Tab-separated table of N, CA and C in Angstrom:
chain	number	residue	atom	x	y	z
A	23	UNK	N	44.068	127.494	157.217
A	23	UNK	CA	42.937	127.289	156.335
A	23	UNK	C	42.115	126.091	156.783
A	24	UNK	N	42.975	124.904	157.307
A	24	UNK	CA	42.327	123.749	158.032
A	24	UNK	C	41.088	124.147	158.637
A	25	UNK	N	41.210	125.314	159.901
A	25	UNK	CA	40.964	125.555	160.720
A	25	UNK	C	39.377	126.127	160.528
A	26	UNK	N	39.204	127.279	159.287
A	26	UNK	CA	38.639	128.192	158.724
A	26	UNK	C	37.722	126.746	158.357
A	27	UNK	N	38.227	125.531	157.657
A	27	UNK	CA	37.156	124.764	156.551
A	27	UNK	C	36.102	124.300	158.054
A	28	UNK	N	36.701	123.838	159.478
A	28	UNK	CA	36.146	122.913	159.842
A	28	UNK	C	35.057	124.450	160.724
A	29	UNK	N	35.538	125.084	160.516
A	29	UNK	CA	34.418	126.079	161.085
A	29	UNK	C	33.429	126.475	160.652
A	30	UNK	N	33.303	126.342	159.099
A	30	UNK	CA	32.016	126.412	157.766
A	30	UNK	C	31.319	125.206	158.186
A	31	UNK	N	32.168	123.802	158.338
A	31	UNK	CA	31.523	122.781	158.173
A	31	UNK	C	30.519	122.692	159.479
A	32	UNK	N	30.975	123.197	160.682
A	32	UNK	CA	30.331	122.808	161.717
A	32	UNK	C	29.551	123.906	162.167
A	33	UNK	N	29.463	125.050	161.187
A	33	UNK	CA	28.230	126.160	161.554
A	33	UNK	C	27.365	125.095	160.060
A	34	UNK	N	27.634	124.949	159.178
A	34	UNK	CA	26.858	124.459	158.312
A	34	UNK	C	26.388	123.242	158.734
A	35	UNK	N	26.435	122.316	159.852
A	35	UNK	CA	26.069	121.141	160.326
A	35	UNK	C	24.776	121.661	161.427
A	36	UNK	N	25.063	122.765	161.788
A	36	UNK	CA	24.665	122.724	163.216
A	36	UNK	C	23.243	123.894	162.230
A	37	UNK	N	23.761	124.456	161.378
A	37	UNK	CA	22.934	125.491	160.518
A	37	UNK	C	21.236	124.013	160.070
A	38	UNK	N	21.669	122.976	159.488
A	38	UNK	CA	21.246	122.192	159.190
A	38	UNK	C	20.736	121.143	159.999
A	39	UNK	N	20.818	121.165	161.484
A	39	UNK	CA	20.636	120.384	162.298
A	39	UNK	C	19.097	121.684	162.441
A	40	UNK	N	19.065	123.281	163.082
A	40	UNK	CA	18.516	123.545	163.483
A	40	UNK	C	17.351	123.947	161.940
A	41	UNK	N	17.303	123.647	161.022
A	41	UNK	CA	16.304	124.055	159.812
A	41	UNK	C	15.567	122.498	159.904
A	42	UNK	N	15.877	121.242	160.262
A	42	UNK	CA	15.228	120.410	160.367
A	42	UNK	C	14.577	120.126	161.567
A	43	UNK	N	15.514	120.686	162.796
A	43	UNK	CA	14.119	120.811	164.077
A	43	UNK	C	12.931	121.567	163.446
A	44	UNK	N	13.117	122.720	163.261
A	44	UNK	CA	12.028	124.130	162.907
A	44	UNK	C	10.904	123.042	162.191
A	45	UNK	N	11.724	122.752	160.983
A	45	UNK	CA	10.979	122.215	159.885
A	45	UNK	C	10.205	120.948	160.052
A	46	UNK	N	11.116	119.572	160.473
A	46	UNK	CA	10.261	118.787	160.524
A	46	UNK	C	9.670	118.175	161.677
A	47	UNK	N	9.824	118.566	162.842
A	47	UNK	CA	9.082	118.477	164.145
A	47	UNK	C	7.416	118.812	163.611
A	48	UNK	N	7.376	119.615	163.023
A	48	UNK	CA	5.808	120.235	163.004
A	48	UNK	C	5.139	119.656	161.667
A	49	UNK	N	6.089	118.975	160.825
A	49	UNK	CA	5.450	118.252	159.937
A	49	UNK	C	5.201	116.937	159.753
A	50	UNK	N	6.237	116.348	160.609
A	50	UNK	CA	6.820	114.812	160.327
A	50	UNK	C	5.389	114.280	161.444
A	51	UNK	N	4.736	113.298	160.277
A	51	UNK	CA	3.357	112.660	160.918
A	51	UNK	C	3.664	111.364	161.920
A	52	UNK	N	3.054	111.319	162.925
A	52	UNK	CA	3.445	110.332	163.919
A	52	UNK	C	2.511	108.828	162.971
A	53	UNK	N	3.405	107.786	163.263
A	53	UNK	CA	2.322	107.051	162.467
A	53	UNK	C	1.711	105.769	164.012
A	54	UNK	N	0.220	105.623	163.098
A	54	UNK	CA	-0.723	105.341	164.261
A	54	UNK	C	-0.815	103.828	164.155
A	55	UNK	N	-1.202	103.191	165.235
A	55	UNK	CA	-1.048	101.506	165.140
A	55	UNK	C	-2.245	101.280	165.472
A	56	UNK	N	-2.876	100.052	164.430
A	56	UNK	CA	-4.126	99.424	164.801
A	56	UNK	C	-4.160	98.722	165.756
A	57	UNK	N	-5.249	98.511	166.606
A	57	UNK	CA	-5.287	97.877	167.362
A	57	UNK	C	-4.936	96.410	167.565
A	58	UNK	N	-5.300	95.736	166.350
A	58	UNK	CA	-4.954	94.481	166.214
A	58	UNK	C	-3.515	94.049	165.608
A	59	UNK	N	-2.820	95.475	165.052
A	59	UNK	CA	-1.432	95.243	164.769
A	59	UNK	C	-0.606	95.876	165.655
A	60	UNK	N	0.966	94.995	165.586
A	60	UNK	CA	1.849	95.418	166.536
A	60	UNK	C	3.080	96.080	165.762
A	61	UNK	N	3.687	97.146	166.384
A	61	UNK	CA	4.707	97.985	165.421
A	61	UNK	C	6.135	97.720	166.320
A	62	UNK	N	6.497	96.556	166.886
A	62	UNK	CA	7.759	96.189	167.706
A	62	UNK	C	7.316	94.440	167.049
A	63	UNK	N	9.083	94.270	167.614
A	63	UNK	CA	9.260	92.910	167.631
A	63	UNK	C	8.462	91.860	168.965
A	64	UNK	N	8.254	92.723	169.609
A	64	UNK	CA	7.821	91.823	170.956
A	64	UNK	C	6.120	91.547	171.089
A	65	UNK	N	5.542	92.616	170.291
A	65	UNK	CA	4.393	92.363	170.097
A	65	UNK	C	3.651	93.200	171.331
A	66	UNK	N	4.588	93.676	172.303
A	66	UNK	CA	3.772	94.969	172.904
A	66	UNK	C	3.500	96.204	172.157
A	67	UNK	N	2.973	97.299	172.933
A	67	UNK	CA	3.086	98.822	173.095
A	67	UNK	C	2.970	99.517	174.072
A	68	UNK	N	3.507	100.824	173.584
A	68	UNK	CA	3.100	101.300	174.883
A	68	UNK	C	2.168	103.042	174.182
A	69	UNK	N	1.461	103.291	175.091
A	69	UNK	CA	0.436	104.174	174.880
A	69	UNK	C	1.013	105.457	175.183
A	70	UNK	N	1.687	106.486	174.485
A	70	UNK	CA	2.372	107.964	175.137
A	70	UNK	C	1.391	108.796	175.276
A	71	UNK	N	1.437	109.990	175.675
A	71	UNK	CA	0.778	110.800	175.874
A	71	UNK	C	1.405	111.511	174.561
A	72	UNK	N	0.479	112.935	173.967
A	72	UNK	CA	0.993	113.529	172.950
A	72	UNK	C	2.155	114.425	173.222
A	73	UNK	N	2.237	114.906	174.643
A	73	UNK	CA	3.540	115.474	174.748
A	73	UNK	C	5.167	114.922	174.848
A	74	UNK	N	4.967	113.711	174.846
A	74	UNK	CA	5.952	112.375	174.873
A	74	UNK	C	6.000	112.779	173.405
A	75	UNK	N	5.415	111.803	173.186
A	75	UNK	CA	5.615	111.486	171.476
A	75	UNK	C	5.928	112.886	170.956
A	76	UNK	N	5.383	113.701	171.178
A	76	UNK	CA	6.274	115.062	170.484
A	76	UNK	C	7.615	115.390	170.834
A	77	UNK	N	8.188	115.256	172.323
A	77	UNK	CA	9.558	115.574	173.023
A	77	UNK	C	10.561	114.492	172.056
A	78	UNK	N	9.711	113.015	172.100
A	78	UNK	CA	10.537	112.244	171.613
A	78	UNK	C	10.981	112.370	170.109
A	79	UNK	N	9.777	112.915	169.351
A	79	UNK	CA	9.977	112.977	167.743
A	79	UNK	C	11.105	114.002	167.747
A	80	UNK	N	10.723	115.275	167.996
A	80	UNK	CA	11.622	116.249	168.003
A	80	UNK	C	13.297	115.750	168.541
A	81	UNK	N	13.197	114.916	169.126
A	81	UNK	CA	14.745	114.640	169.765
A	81	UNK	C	14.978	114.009	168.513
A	82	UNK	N	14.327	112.874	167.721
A	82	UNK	CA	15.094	112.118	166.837
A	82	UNK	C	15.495	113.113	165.168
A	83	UNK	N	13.913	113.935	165.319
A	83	UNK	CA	14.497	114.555	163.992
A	83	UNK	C	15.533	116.010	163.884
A	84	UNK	N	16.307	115.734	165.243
A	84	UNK	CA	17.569	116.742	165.382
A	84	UNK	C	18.340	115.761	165.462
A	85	UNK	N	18.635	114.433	165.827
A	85	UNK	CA	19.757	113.769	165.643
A	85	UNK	C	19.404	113.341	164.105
A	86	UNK	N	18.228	113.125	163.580
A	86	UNK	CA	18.194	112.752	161.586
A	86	UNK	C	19.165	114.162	161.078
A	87	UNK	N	18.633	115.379	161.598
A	87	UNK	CA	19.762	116.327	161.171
A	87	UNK	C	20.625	116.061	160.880
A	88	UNK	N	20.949	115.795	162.476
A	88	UNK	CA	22.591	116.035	162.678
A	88	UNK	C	23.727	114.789	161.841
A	89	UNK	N	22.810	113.762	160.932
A	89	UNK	CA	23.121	112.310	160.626
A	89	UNK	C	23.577	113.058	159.239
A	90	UNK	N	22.205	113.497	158.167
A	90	UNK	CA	22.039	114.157	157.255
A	90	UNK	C	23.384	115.119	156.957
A	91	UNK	N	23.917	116.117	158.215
A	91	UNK	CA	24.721	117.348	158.520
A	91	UNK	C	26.792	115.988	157.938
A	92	UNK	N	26.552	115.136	158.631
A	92	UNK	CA	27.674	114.250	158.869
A	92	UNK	C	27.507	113.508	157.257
A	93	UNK	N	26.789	112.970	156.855
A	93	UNK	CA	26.712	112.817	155.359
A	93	UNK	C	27.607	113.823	154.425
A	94	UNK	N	26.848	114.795	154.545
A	94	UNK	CA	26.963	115.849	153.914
A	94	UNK	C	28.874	116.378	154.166
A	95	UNK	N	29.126	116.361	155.335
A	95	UNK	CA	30.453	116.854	155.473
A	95	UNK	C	31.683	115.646	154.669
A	96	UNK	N	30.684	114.037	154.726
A	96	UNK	CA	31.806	113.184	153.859
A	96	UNK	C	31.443	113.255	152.608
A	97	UNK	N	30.448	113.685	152.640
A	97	UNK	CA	30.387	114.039	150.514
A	97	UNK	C	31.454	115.414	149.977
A	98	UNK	N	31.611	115.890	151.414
A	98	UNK	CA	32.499	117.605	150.900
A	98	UNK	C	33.914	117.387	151.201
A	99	UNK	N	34.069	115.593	151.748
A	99	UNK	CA	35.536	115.419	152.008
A	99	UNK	C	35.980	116.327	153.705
A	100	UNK	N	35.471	116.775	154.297
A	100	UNK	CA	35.743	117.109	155.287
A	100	UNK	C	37.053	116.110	156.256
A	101	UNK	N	37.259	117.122	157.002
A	101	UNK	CA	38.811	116.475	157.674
A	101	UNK	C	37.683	115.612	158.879
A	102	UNK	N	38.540	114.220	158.849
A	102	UNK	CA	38.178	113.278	160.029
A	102	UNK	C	37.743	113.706	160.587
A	103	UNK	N	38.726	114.125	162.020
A	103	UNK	CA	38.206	114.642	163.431
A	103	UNK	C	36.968	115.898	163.246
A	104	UNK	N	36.956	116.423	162.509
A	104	UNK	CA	35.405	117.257	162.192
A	104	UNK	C	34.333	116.421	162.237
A	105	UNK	N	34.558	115.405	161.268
A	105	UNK	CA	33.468	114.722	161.245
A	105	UNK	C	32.993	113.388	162.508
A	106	UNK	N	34.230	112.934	162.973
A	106	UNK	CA	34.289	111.982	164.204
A	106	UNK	C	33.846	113.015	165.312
A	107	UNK	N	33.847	114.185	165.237
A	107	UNK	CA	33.282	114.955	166.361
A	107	UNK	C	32.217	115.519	166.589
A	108	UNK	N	31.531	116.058	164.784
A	108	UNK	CA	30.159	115.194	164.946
A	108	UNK	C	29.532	114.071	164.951
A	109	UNK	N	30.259	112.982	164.473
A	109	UNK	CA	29.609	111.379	165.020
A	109	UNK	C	29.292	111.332	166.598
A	110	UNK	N	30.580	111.653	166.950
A	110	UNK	CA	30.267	111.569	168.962
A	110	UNK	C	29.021	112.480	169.317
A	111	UNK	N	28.678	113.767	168.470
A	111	UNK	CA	27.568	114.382	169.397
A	111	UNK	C	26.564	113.651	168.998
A	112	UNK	N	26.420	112.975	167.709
A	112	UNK	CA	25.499	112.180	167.681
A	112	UNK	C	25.060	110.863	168.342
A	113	UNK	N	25.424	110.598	168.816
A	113	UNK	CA	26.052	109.473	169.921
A	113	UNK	C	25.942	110.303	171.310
A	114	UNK	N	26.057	111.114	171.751
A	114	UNK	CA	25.300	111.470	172.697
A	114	UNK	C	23.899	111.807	172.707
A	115	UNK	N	23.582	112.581	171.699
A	115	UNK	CA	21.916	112.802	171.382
A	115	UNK	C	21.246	111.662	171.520
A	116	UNK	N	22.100	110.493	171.002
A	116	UNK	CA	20.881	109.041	170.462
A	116	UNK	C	21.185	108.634	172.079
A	117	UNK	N	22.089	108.644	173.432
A	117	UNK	CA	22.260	107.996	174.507
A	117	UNK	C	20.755	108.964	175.394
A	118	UNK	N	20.875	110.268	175.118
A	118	UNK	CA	19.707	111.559	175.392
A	118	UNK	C	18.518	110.688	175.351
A	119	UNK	N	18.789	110.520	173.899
A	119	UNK	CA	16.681	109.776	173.255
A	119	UNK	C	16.863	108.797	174.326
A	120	UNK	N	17.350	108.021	174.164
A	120	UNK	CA	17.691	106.402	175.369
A	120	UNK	C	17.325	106.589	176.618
A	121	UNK	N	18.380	107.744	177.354
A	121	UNK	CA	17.825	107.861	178.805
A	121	UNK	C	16.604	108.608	178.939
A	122	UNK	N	15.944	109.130	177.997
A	122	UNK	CA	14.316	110.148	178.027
A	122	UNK	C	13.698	108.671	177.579
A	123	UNK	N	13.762	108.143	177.130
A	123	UNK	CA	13.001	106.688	176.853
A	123	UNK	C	12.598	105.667	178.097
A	124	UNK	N	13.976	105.307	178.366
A	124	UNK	CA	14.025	104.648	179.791
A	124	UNK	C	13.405	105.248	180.805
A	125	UNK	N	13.693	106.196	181.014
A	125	UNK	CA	12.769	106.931	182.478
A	125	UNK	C	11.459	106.738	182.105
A	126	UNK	N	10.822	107.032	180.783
A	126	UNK	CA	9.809	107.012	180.676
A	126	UNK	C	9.239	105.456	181.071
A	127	UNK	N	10.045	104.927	180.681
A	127	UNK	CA	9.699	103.573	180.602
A	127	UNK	C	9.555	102.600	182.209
A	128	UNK	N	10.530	103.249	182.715
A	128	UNK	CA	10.342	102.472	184.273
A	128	UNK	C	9.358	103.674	184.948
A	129	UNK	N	8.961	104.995	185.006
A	129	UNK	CA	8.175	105.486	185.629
A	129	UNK	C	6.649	105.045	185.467
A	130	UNK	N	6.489	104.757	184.191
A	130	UNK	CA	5.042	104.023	183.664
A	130	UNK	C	4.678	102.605	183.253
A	131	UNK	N	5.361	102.136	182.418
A	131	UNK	CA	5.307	100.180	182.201
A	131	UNK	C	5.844	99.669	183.552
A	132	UNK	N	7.175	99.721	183.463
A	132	UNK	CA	7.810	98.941	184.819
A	132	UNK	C	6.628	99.031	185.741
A	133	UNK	N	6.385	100.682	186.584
A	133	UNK	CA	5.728	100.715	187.449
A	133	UNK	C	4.290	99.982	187.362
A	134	UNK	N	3.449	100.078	186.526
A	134	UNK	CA	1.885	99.848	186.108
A	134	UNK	C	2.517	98.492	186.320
A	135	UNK	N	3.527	97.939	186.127
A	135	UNK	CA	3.250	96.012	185.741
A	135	UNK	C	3.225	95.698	187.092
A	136	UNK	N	4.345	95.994	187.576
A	136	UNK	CA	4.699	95.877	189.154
A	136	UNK	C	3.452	95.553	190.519
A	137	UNK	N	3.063	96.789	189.971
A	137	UNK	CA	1.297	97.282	190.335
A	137	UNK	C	0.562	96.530	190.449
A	138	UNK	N	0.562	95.622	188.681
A	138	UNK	CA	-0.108	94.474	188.239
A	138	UNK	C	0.359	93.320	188.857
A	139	UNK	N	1.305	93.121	189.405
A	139	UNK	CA	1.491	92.097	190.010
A	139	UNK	C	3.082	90.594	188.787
A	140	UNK	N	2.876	91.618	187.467
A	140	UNK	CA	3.750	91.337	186.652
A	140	UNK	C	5.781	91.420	186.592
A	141	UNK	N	6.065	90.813	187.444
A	141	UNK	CA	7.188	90.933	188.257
A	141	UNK	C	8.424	90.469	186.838
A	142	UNK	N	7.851	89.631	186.032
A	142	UNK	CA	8.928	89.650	185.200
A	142	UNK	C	8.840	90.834	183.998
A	143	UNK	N	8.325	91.954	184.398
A	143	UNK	CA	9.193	93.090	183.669
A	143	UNK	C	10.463	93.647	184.392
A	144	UNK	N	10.848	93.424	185.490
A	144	UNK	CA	11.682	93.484	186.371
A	144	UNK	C	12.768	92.745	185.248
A	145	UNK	N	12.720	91.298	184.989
A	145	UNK	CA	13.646	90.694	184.825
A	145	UNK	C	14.141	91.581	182.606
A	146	UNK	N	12.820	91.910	182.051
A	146	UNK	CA	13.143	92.074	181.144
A	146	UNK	C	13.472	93.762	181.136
A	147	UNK	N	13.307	94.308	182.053
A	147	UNK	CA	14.374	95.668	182.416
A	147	UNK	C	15.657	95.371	182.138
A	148	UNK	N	15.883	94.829	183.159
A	148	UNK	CA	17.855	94.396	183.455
A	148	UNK	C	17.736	93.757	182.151
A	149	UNK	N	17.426	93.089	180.854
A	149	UNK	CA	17.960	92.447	180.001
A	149	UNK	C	17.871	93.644	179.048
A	150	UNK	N	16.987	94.893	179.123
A	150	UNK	CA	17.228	96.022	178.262
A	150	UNK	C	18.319	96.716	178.693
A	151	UNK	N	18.676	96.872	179.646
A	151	UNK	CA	19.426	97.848	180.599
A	151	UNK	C	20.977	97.285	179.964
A	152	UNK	N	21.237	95.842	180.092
A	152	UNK	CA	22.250	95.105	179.650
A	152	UNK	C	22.600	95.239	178.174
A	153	UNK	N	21.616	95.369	177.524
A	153	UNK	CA	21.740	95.712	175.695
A	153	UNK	C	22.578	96.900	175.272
A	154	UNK	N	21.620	98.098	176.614
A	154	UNK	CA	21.884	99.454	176.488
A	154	UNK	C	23.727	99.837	176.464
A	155	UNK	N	23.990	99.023	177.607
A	155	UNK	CA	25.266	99.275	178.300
A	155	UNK	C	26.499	98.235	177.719
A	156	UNK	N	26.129	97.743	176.626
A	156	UNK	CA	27.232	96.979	175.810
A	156	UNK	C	28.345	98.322	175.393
C-alpha cells in the first residue's frame, strides 16, 4: 500500500507541476524596471532578450510547481523519501535555472565587459562561481 500512496503522490506532483507550466508561463507578468531604479542588490542589470526571459520564467514557474507539489505532499503526510525525492528534483531544476543563467551570463556581460576593457568582471565571475559551488 506504501508503494500504491507514493505513486498517487508523485503522478499528483508531477500532475501539478505540469497545470502550472500550461497555466502560468502565459500569464505570470514579467515585471519591468525603471530606468532610474535598480531591481538587484548590486545596482546593475542586465537587458534579456524576450526569448530569455520567457525560457527563464517558464523554468522557474515549473520548479514554483514542483515547490507548491512538495508542500502539498507534507500537508497529506506523505512518506519522507517521496518527498526528499522530490526536494532533490527540485534542486536539480533550480542548479538547470543556474547553469541557463550563467551561460547566459558569461556569453553576454562577461563577454561585452571584457570587450569594454572591464577586466574586473573576470574577478566578480569567480566570486559568483564560488557562491554557486558552496
Amino acid at each position: 500500500m506504501g508503494n500504491h500512496k507514493a505513486e498517487k503522490e508523485t503522478a499528483a506532483l508531477a500532475e501539478t507541476g505540469k497545470q502550472n507550466t500550461e497555466t502560468d508561463s502565459a500569464s505570470t507578468p514579467v515585471p519591468e524596471v525603471d530606468e532610474g531604479q535598480s531591481s538587484c542588490c548590486c545596482g546593475k542589470t542586465t537587458e534579456r532578450s524576450a526569448e530569455e526571459v520567457r525560457k527563464l520564467i517558464n523554468r522557474l514557474n515549473r520548479i514554483e510547481g514542483q515547490i507548491r507539489g512538495i508542500r502539498g505532499m507534507v500537508e497529506r503526510d506523505a512518506y519522507c523519501p517521496d518527498i526528499l525525492t522530490q526536494s532533490a528534483a527540485v534542486t536539480a531544476a533550480m542548479n538547470a535555472f543556474n547553469r541557463e543563467l550563467m551561460a547566459n551570463h558569461i556569453k553576454h556581460c562577461v563577454v561585452r565587459d571584457i570587450k569594454e576593457g572591464r577586466e574586473d568582471t573576470v574577478d566578480e565571475l569567480v566570486f559568483t562561481l564560488q557562491k554557486l559551488m558552496k
